[in-house]
Structures are given as C-alpha cells and as structure tokens.
Short mmCIF file of C-alpha atoms in Angstrom, two decimals:
data_model
loop_
_atom_site.label_atom_id
_atom_site.label_comp_id
_atom_site.label_asym_id
_atom_site.label_seq_id
_atom_site.Cartn_x
_atom_site.Cartn_y
_atom_site.Cartn_z
CA MET G 246 -11.57 -51.57 -103.46
CA LYS G 247 -13.04 -53.98 -105.97
CA THR G 248 -11.77 -57.42 -106.90
CA LEU G 249 -12.99 -58.77 -110.26
CA THR G 250 -13.26 -62.41 -111.14
CA VAL G 251 -10.51 -61.97 -113.73
CA LEU G 252 -6.66 -62.50 -114.32
CA VAL G 253 -3.35 -60.65 -115.51
CA SER G 254 0.54 -60.85 -116.05
CA VAL G 255 3.79 -59.02 -115.52
CA PHE G 256 4.35 -55.57 -117.02
CA LEU G 257 6.77 -55.25 -119.86
CA LEU G 258 10.18 -54.84 -118.22
CA VAL G 259 12.70 -52.37 -119.59
CA SER G 260 15.63 -54.25 -121.07
CA CYS G 261 17.76 -54.78 -124.17
CA ALA G 262 19.19 -57.50 -126.38
CA ASN G 263 22.64 -56.62 -125.13
CA LEU G 264 23.97 -53.48 -123.47
CA GLN G 265 25.61 -52.11 -126.58
CA VAL G 266 22.53 -52.60 -128.76
CA ALA G 267 20.27 -51.07 -126.10
CA ASN G 268 22.53 -48.05 -125.67
CA THR G 269 22.69 -47.56 -129.41
CA HIS G 270 18.91 -47.68 -129.71
CA GLU G 271 18.33 -45.46 -126.67
CA ASP G 272 20.92 -42.94 -127.81
CA ARG G 273 19.29 -42.79 -131.23
CA LEU G 274 15.82 -42.49 -129.70
CA ALA G 275 16.97 -39.61 -127.46
CA ARG G 276 17.60 -37.56 -130.64
CA GLN G 277 14.27 -38.38 -132.29
CA LEU G 278 10.92 -36.60 -132.25
CA VAL G 279 7.53 -36.83 -133.92
CA PHE G 280 5.69 -33.84 -135.36
CA THR G 281 2.36 -33.74 -137.13
CA ILE G 282 0.89 -31.50 -139.82
CA PRO G 283 -2.67 -31.50 -141.24
CA ASP G 284 -2.93 -33.72 -144.27
CA GLY G 285 -3.81 -32.20 -147.63
CA ASP G 286 -7.55 -32.67 -147.13
CA HIS G 287 -7.53 -30.95 -143.74
CA ALA G 288 -5.11 -28.07 -144.33
CA VAL G 289 -6.69 -24.86 -143.07
CA PRO G 290 -5.76 -21.58 -144.84
CA GLY G 291 -3.93 -19.29 -142.46
CA ALA G 292 -3.76 -21.75 -139.58
CA PHE G 293 -0.42 -23.37 -140.27
CA SER G 294 1.07 -21.73 -143.32
CA GLY G 295 0.80 -18.00 -142.77
CA GLY G 296 -2.20 -17.30 -144.99
CA THR G 297 -2.54 -20.06 -147.60
CA ALA G 298 -3.13 -23.77 -147.15
CA GLU G 299 -0.16 -25.76 -148.36
CA LYS G 300 -1.65 -28.78 -150.15
CA ASP G 301 1.68 -30.36 -151.04
CA SER G 302 2.49 -32.01 -147.70
CA ASP G 303 5.80 -33.38 -148.99
CA SER G 304 6.97 -29.89 -149.89
CA LEU G 305 5.86 -28.57 -146.51
CA VAL G 306 7.65 -31.37 -144.67
CA GLN G 307 10.88 -30.67 -146.54
CA LYS G 308 10.69 -26.96 -145.68
CA ILE G 309 10.17 -27.77 -142.00
CA LEU G 310 13.02 -30.28 -141.95
CA GLN G 311 15.42 -27.82 -143.57
CA LEU G 312 14.44 -24.90 -141.35
CA HIS G 313 14.86 -26.84 -138.11
CA GLY G 314 17.88 -28.94 -139.08
CA LEU G 315 16.11 -32.29 -139.01
CA LYS G 316 16.60 -35.59 -140.83
CA LYS G 317 13.42 -37.48 -141.74
CA ILE G 318 13.33 -41.07 -140.48
CA ALA G 319 9.76 -42.04 -141.38
CA GLN G 320 6.35 -40.61 -142.29
CA TRP G 321 2.85 -42.03 -142.05
CA SER G 322 -0.74 -40.89 -142.42
CA ILE G 323 -3.16 -40.81 -139.48
CA LYS G 324 -6.41 -40.72 -141.44
CA ALA G 325 -8.60 -40.92 -138.33
CA LEU G 326 -7.12 -37.62 -137.12
CA GLY G 327 -6.59 -35.99 -140.52
CA LEU G 328 -2.84 -35.76 -139.93
CA GLU G 329 0.54 -36.68 -141.36
CA ALA G 330 3.07 -37.84 -138.74
CA ILE G 331 6.78 -37.38 -139.38
CA VAL G 332 9.54 -39.03 -137.34
CA ALA G 333 12.70 -36.94 -137.48
CA GLU G 334 16.17 -36.90 -135.93
CA VAL G 335 17.94 -33.78 -134.67
CA ARG G 336 21.14 -33.26 -136.65
CA GLY G 337 24.53 -32.24 -135.25
CA GLU G 338 25.01 -31.19 -131.65
CA ARG G 339 21.82 -29.16 -131.32
CA ASN G 340 19.94 -29.51 -128.04
CA ILE G 341 16.72 -31.43 -128.67
CA ASN G 342 14.78 -29.33 -126.15
CA GLU G 343 15.63 -26.19 -128.10
CA VAL G 344 14.51 -27.86 -131.33
CA LEU G 345 11.25 -28.98 -129.70
CA SER G 346 10.63 -25.42 -128.50
CA ALA G 347 11.25 -24.04 -132.00
CA LEU G 348 8.90 -26.61 -133.55
CA GLU G 349 6.17 -25.76 -131.04
CA SER G 350 6.41 -22.14 -132.21
CA ASP G 351 6.17 -23.07 -135.90
CA ARG G 352 2.55 -22.31 -136.90
CA ARG G 353 2.64 -24.91 -139.67
CA ILE G 354 3.08 -27.72 -137.14
CA GLU G 355 0.01 -29.19 -135.47
CA SER G 356 1.83 -31.03 -132.61
CA VAL G 357 5.30 -32.21 -131.64
CA GLN G 358 6.66 -34.61 -129.02
CA GLN G 359 9.95 -36.29 -128.22
CA ALA G 360 10.29 -40.06 -128.64
CA GLU G 361 9.79 -41.85 -125.30
CA ILE G 362 10.25 -45.30 -123.74
CA TYR G 363 7.37 -47.46 -122.41
CA LYS G 364 7.67 -50.63 -120.34
CA VAL G 365 5.69 -53.70 -121.10
CA LEU G 366 2.55 -55.91 -117.81
CA SER G 367 -14.32 -78.92 -116.82
CA TYR G 368 -12.09 -79.58 -119.76
CA ASN G 369 -9.86 -82.19 -121.28
CA ASP G 370 -6.90 -79.78 -121.17
CA PRO G 371 -4.33 -81.54 -118.91
CA TYR G 372 -3.12 -78.41 -117.07
CA TYR G 373 -6.66 -77.20 -116.33
CA ASN G 374 -6.41 -78.35 -112.70
CA LEU G 375 -3.45 -76.01 -112.21
CA GLN G 376 -5.53 -73.00 -113.26
CA THR G 377 -7.00 -72.29 -109.84
CA SER G 378 -8.52 -68.92 -110.76
CA VAL G 379 -10.22 -70.36 -113.82
CA LYS G 380 -11.70 -73.20 -111.79
CA HIS G 381 -12.81 -70.98 -108.90
CA ASP G 382 -14.56 -68.63 -111.29
CA ASP G 383 -16.56 -71.54 -112.80
CA PHE G 384 -15.52 -70.82 -116.35
CA ASN G 385 -16.68 -74.27 -117.41
CA LEU G 386 -20.21 -73.03 -116.66
CA ILE G 387 -19.61 -69.57 -118.10
CA HIS G 388 -18.36 -71.07 -121.36
CA GLY G 389 -21.76 -72.67 -121.75
CA LEU G 390 -23.06 -69.13 -122.25
CA ALA G 391 -20.16 -67.41 -124.02
CA THR G 392 -16.70 -68.31 -125.33
CA GLY G 393 -15.77 -65.11 -127.16
CA LYS G 394 -16.92 -66.50 -130.49
CA GLY G 395 -17.21 -63.80 -133.14
CA VAL G 396 -15.24 -61.30 -131.04
CA VAL G 397 -11.81 -59.95 -132.07
CA VAL G 398 -9.26 -58.83 -129.46
CA GLY G 399 -6.20 -56.86 -130.47
CA ILE G 400 -3.02 -57.13 -128.39
CA VAL G 401 -0.47 -54.29 -128.50
CA ASP G 402 2.60 -55.93 -127.01
CA THR G 403 5.60 -57.93 -128.14
CA GLY G 404 5.08 -60.56 -130.81
CA MET G 405 3.57 -63.94 -129.93
CA ASP G 406 3.98 -67.60 -130.83
CA ARG G 407 1.37 -67.90 -133.57
CA GLU G 408 2.08 -71.64 -133.95
CA HIS G 409 1.65 -72.49 -130.26
CA PRO G 410 -0.86 -75.39 -129.99
CA GLU G 411 -3.15 -73.13 -127.94
CA LEU G 412 -3.01 -70.24 -130.42
CA VAL G 413 -2.54 -71.84 -133.84
CA GLY G 414 -5.26 -70.70 -136.24
CA ARG G 415 -6.50 -68.12 -133.74
CA VAL G 416 -4.31 -65.17 -134.74
CA MET G 417 -6.19 -63.68 -137.68
CA TYR G 418 -3.85 -60.70 -138.14
CA SER G 419 -0.29 -59.89 -137.09
CA ARG G 420 2.19 -57.13 -137.88
CA ASN G 421 5.56 -56.01 -136.55
CA PHE G 422 6.15 -52.28 -136.00
CA VAL G 423 9.57 -52.62 -134.34
CA ASP G 424 12.12 -51.84 -137.05
CA HIS G 425 15.13 -53.03 -135.02
CA ASP G 426 13.62 -56.38 -133.89
CA ARG G 427 12.41 -58.74 -136.60
CA ARG G 428 11.54 -61.59 -134.23
CA PHE G 429 7.90 -62.35 -133.56
CA ASP G 430 6.99 -65.94 -132.64
CA SER G 431 9.78 -66.29 -130.07
CA ASP G 432 8.53 -63.33 -127.98
CA GLU G 433 7.40 -64.41 -124.54
CA HIS G 434 5.34 -61.56 -123.09
CA GLY G 435 2.79 -61.31 -125.89
CA THR G 436 2.51 -65.11 -126.00
CA SER G 437 1.68 -65.19 -122.27
CA VAL G 438 -0.90 -62.42 -122.58
CA ALA G 439 -2.55 -64.21 -125.53
CA GLY G 440 -2.69 -67.52 -123.64
CA ILE G 441 -4.49 -66.10 -120.62
CA LEU G 442 -6.89 -64.24 -122.84
CA GLY G 443 -7.73 -66.87 -125.42
CA ALA G 444 -6.00 -70.28 -125.16
CA SER G 445 -8.10 -72.93 -126.91
CA ALA G 446 -10.33 -75.25 -124.87
CA ASN G 447 -10.90 -78.98 -125.28
CA ASN G 448 -7.94 -79.47 -127.59
CA ASN G 449 -6.30 -82.14 -125.40
CA VAL G 450 -3.32 -79.90 -124.63
CA GLY G 451 -2.38 -77.37 -122.01
CA ILE G 452 -4.73 -74.79 -120.56
CA VAL G 453 -8.01 -72.96 -121.14
CA GLY G 454 -8.22 -69.24 -121.91
CA VAL G 455 -10.84 -66.91 -120.50
CA ALA G 456 -12.36 -66.53 -123.99
CA PRO G 457 -11.27 -69.74 -125.77
CA GLU G 458 -12.97 -68.99 -129.11
CA VAL G 459 -11.93 -65.37 -129.47
CA LYS G 460 -9.95 -64.28 -132.54
CA LEU G 461 -6.70 -62.40 -131.96
CA MET G 462 -4.82 -59.57 -133.66
CA ALA G 463 -1.15 -59.16 -132.74
CA PHE G 464 0.34 -55.66 -133.05
CA LYS G 465 4.03 -55.95 -132.14
CA ALA G 466 5.09 -52.56 -130.78
CA CYS G 467 7.61 -53.83 -128.22
CA ARG G 468 10.95 -55.61 -128.54
CA GLN G 469 11.99 -58.42 -126.22
CA ASP G 470 15.15 -60.22 -125.17
CA THR G 471 16.22 -62.48 -122.30
CA ARG G 472 15.99 -59.62 -119.77
CA GLY G 473 12.55 -58.30 -120.63
CA ALA G 474 10.82 -55.98 -123.08
CA GLU G 475 10.24 -52.33 -123.88
CA CYS G 476 8.43 -50.15 -126.40
CA ASP G 477 9.06 -46.67 -127.70
CA SER G 478 6.41 -44.09 -128.47
CA ILE G 479 7.15 -44.22 -132.21
CA SER G 480 6.42 -47.95 -132.54
CA LEU G 481 3.33 -47.53 -130.33
CA MET G 482 1.99 -44.75 -132.56
CA LYS G 483 2.45 -46.88 -135.68
CA ALA G 484 0.72 -49.84 -134.01
CA LEU G 485 -2.22 -47.72 -132.86
CA ILE G 486 -2.67 -46.21 -136.32
CA ASP G 487 -3.00 -49.77 -137.64
CA VAL G 488 -5.41 -50.61 -134.80
CA LEU G 489 -7.66 -47.80 -136.07
CA ASP G 490 -7.61 -49.40 -139.53
CA GLN G 491 -8.14 -53.01 -138.34
CA ARG G 492 -10.75 -52.12 -135.66
CA PRO G 493 -10.72 -55.06 -133.23
CA ASP G 494 -13.63 -55.17 -130.76
CA VAL G 495 -11.34 -55.05 -127.71
CA LEU G 496 -7.76 -53.81 -127.36
CA ASN G 497 -5.40 -55.10 -124.64
CA LEU G 498 -2.65 -52.68 -123.58
CA SER G 499 -0.23 -54.29 -121.13
CA ILE G 500 2.13 -51.30 -121.38
CA ALA G 501 2.93 -48.22 -119.32
CA GLY G 502 4.98 -45.08 -119.74
CA PRO G 503 4.91 -41.27 -119.85
CA GLU G 504 1.75 -39.52 -120.99
CA ASN G 505 1.97 -38.75 -124.71
CA PRO G 506 -0.49 -36.35 -126.38
CA LEU G 507 -0.56 -38.08 -129.77
CA ILE G 508 -0.89 -41.58 -128.28
CA LYS G 509 -3.73 -40.25 -126.12
CA ARG G 510 -5.50 -38.88 -129.21
CA LEU G 511 -5.07 -42.18 -131.06
CA LEU G 512 -6.55 -44.11 -128.12
CA ARG G 513 -9.48 -41.70 -127.90
CA ALA G 514 -10.06 -42.14 -131.63
CA ALA G 515 -10.09 -45.92 -131.06
CA ALA G 516 -12.64 -45.54 -128.25
CA ASP G 517 -14.75 -43.30 -130.51
CA LYS G 518 -14.79 -46.13 -133.06
CA GLY G 519 -16.26 -48.44 -130.40
CA ILE G 520 -13.07 -50.32 -129.50
CA ILE G 521 -13.08 -51.25 -125.80
CA LEU G 522 -9.68 -50.44 -124.27
CA VAL G 523 -8.20 -52.45 -121.39
CA GLY G 524 -4.92 -51.29 -119.83
CA ALA G 525 -2.55 -52.62 -117.18
CA VAL G 526 -1.76 -50.33 -114.24
CA ASP G 527 1.89 -49.61 -113.49
CA PRO G 528 2.14 -49.77 -109.65
CA ASP G 529 5.09 -47.36 -109.75
CA GLN G 530 3.03 -44.54 -111.27
CA VAL G 531 0.50 -42.34 -109.43
CA PHE G 532 -1.36 -41.70 -112.70
CA PRO G 533 -0.26 -44.57 -114.94
CA PHE G 534 -0.52 -43.96 -118.67
CA PRO G 535 -2.49 -45.03 -120.61
CA ALA G 536 -4.43 -46.85 -117.85
CA SER G 537 -5.48 -43.59 -116.17
CA MET G 538 -7.35 -42.38 -119.25
CA ASP G 539 -11.13 -42.22 -118.85
CA GLU G 540 -11.50 -44.33 -122.01
CA VAL G 541 -9.39 -47.21 -120.63
CA ILE G 542 -10.50 -49.96 -118.23
CA ALA G 543 -7.54 -49.96 -115.81
CA VAL G 544 -6.54 -53.27 -114.21
CA ARG G 545 -4.07 -54.19 -111.48
CA SER G 546 -3.21 -57.55 -109.93
CA PRO G 547 -3.82 -58.16 -106.19
CA ILE G 548 -0.13 -58.62 -105.35
CA GLU G 549 0.53 -55.06 -106.58
CA THR G 550 -2.17 -53.51 -104.38
CA VAL G 551 -0.74 -54.56 -101.01
CA GLY G 552 -0.30 -51.42 -98.91
CA LEU G 553 -1.48 -49.19 -101.78
CA GLN G 554 -4.65 -47.18 -102.23
CA LEU G 555 -6.16 -48.18 -105.55
CA PRO G 556 -7.34 -45.14 -107.55
CA GLU G 557 -11.05 -44.88 -108.28
CA TYR G 558 -10.50 -45.74 -111.93
CA GLY G 559 -8.73 -49.00 -111.11
CA LEU G 560 -9.99 -52.57 -110.89
CA VAL G 561 -8.25 -55.53 -109.24
CA ALA G 562 -8.17 -58.87 -111.04
CA PRO G 563 -6.35 -62.15 -110.28
CA GLY G 564 -2.85 -61.96 -111.70
CA THR G 565 -0.56 -63.98 -109.45
CA ASP G 566 1.08 -67.24 -110.56
CA MET G 567 -1.10 -67.59 -113.64
CA LEU G 568 -0.35 -70.64 -115.78
CA THR G 569 -0.15 -69.52 -119.39
CA THR G 570 1.49 -70.10 -122.76
CA THR G 571 5.14 -69.45 -123.59
CA PRO G 572 6.98 -69.74 -126.93
CA GLY G 573 7.79 -73.13 -128.42
CA GLY G 574 4.58 -74.83 -127.32
CA THR G 575 5.50 -74.52 -123.61
CA TYR G 576 3.82 -73.18 -120.47
CA ALA G 577 4.88 -71.22 -117.39
CA PHE G 578 3.48 -69.37 -114.37
CA LYS G 579 3.38 -65.59 -114.79
CA SER G 580 2.36 -62.75 -112.46
CA GLY G 581 1.57 -59.05 -112.69
CA SER G 582 -0.82 -56.44 -114.05
CA SER G 583 -0.19 -57.48 -117.65
CA MET G 584 -1.76 -60.85 -116.95
CA ALA G 585 -4.62 -59.26 -115.02
CA ALA G 586 -5.37 -56.96 -117.95
CA ALA G 587 -5.38 -59.96 -120.30
CA TRP G 588 -7.86 -61.69 -118.01
CA VAL G 589 -10.18 -58.70 -118.02
CA SER G 590 -9.85 -58.41 -121.82
CA GLY G 591 -11.02 -62.02 -122.02
CA VAL G 592 -14.00 -61.33 -119.76
CA VAL G 593 -14.90 -58.26 -121.83
CA ALA G 594 -14.78 -60.48 -124.94
CA LEU G 595 -17.30 -62.83 -123.30
CA MET G 596 -19.52 -59.86 -122.48
CA LYS G 597 -19.14 -58.52 -126.02
CA GLU G 598 -20.31 -61.83 -127.50
CA ARG G 599 -23.52 -61.59 -125.47
CA GLN G 600 -23.92 -57.81 -125.97
CA PRO G 601 -22.45 -56.84 -129.38
CA GLU G 602 -23.25 -53.13 -128.84
CA LEU G 603 -21.45 -53.02 -125.48
CA SER G 604 -19.35 -49.86 -124.99
CA GLY G 605 -16.25 -49.42 -122.87
CA GLN G 606 -18.07 -47.44 -120.19
CA GLN G 607 -20.89 -50.00 -120.08
CA ALA G 608 -18.36 -52.81 -119.73
CA LEU G 609 -16.61 -51.00 -116.87
CA GLY G 610 -19.93 -50.36 -115.13
CA GLU G 611 -20.97 -54.01 -115.40
CA LEU G 612 -17.56 -55.23 -114.20
CA ARG G 613 -17.73 -52.96 -111.15
CA ALA G 614 -21.33 -53.91 -110.40
CA SER G 615 -20.59 -57.66 -110.55
CA SER G 616 -17.25 -57.57 -108.71
CA ARG G 617 -16.69 -58.58 -105.12
CA SER G 618 -14.44 -57.13 -102.44
#
C-alpha cells in the first residue's frame, strides 16, 4: 500500500436544504432520465431512424417524446461525442423502468440512463505552522522549483468563495450547473478543496496551498446546505460537457456515486484531450465511481484505509485534520478523501508545470514511484 506525500478532504455528504425541498427534488429526479441521439452531423442512415438519417434533431426529439410519453426538461449538445443529450421526465403514473426499457429498444436512441444521485469528498502566512503535512513535505523547498504557475485546475464540486483572501483573483472561470441552487460563494466543500489545492502563498494571511500559483476553474455541479452536499447525474453531465470546452490541465473530482455510462464517456473524452483526472475514493464502495476508472488517479485518505485493503488503482494521501479555507474569509480543519484528492491535484499541477506534456498515466506512474509506504 502506497502513501503519497499529498493531502485530501471529506466526501460530499448527501443532504438537503430542508427535508421538504430535498424530498421534492429527489421525487422529481426519480422521474427523470437522460437519452442521447446522434447530432445532425453524425446521424447514420439506417442506424437510428429505420433507413434514413433524420437531420432535424428537434423533430426527432419531439417524435421520441410523444411516442414514449415524456416531457422535455432540457437539451444540450455534446460536441466531443457527436451527440445531443435530452433530459426528460416520465409523465403520468408510468413506471420509469418500463419507459427506460422501451427507450433502450428504440433504434433512434443512442443511449439512455436514469438520473442518479452522487455524494460529494517557510512562509509569512500566519497559519502555516498549523499545516503539519505541508511542513513535513518541505513544500517551502518544492515551491522553489514549482508553484503551479501556468497550470489550470478545474474543480467539479459545489461552488466556492471566489472572494476569499486566499482565492481572490485565482478563479479564472466559474459556472453554476445546479438549477435549484443559485448560491455559489457561500458553499463550503468546494472552498475547502480549492484552499488545499491552491491557497495563495506569502500574502500575509492564512495558509499555503500545494500549488499556490495555480489558476482555478469552478464547475458547480453539487448543491450544499448546512447538512452537507450532493450532486445528481444531470448536473454532473452538464458540468463535464463544459469541462470539455474549457479544457483545464487537471480536473479534481471529489465526488462518488453509481457508475453512469454517459459520465464515463465524458470523462474518457476529457482524458483523451489530455486532461489529467484526479478522483476521491468512496470508502463505502468496492469499485468507487468515477475513481475506479483507468483514466482517473484514485486517492484515499489514511484514516479511511484502516482495516481495509486498498485496491491496486488507489493511492493514499494525507487527508486528516487539514487546515483549509472556508467561506467568508475563514479557515477550518477538514478530513477525508476529498481533501486528499485536492492535495494530489495540487501535486499533479506542480508536476505539470515542470513537464507540460505530462499525461495522466505518466503522472500516476511518477506518483507511485516516488511514494513511500
């Protein structure tokens, strides 16, 4: 079992703003699905339309919705995969499993899946002495060689405090994909992940991030309240489609949930574009998704490995009682695989600065080779 010189935080916990709101959202989500069709440029005659390619995707979508008794909620293009994705809701009292089965048999439809829930995981800075893992890993010496400058890390998570003294001016792009949660800067989990990864150094406040000069992209796919945070597969898909357009160098995924074919394809498309993927391991899953994907560097914190056999694909990184940023210019200690993944994402950013052509598999190989038990 390997232990990297790197850090991480708590997984996104399943929760809701209040019980009634959560039930309403979950009930609605339980009736929703996502199906894909080839876009107009990729329609294949005979493959999905019984003999002729249907170039008018809007007309095709309407025919599918009518035939299967569906109400369209949203539609977006996935250019990297040559697809149109449609979010739809099952009308009336029809059983969603029966509708899914009928859609799978419809030759015009490329793929279909039900909506699912994912859970979310020497300086002048005055709190530097409290960052024991940073000090023990000699980051003051490492930062003489690399600080993450010129590297962009995307964070798929909750929102984050873009005006936090440690993060202000560092978030070069941000977007919210959670329709039912318009908050952003008050979200705690994403703020904590961002602080471990890239809090500014030598700014006379707070802490030091693993890659203190990295630029950040915030893709809010998860909603948060006082009890925790959760994502759904629809918001994750929308965020990952935008990731493919924005193309950060590294992507941090402190999320876990059921394996989803379309999300898997989007992540593989990101890896094919050269984006290095880092994912937090859910200790409650035998094959955690998306961390178990070959394209993802899977990370778990030491406290979550006690008494467990770490899978071959997994790495262990410091992630216990990590001092990091919280909304409103504050700080707190956080623990868990989310923080560990953020730490590894920061280390990968340092590596990427030194080796711009570094791939995900090369990064994983170098991390394993330089780790200690």
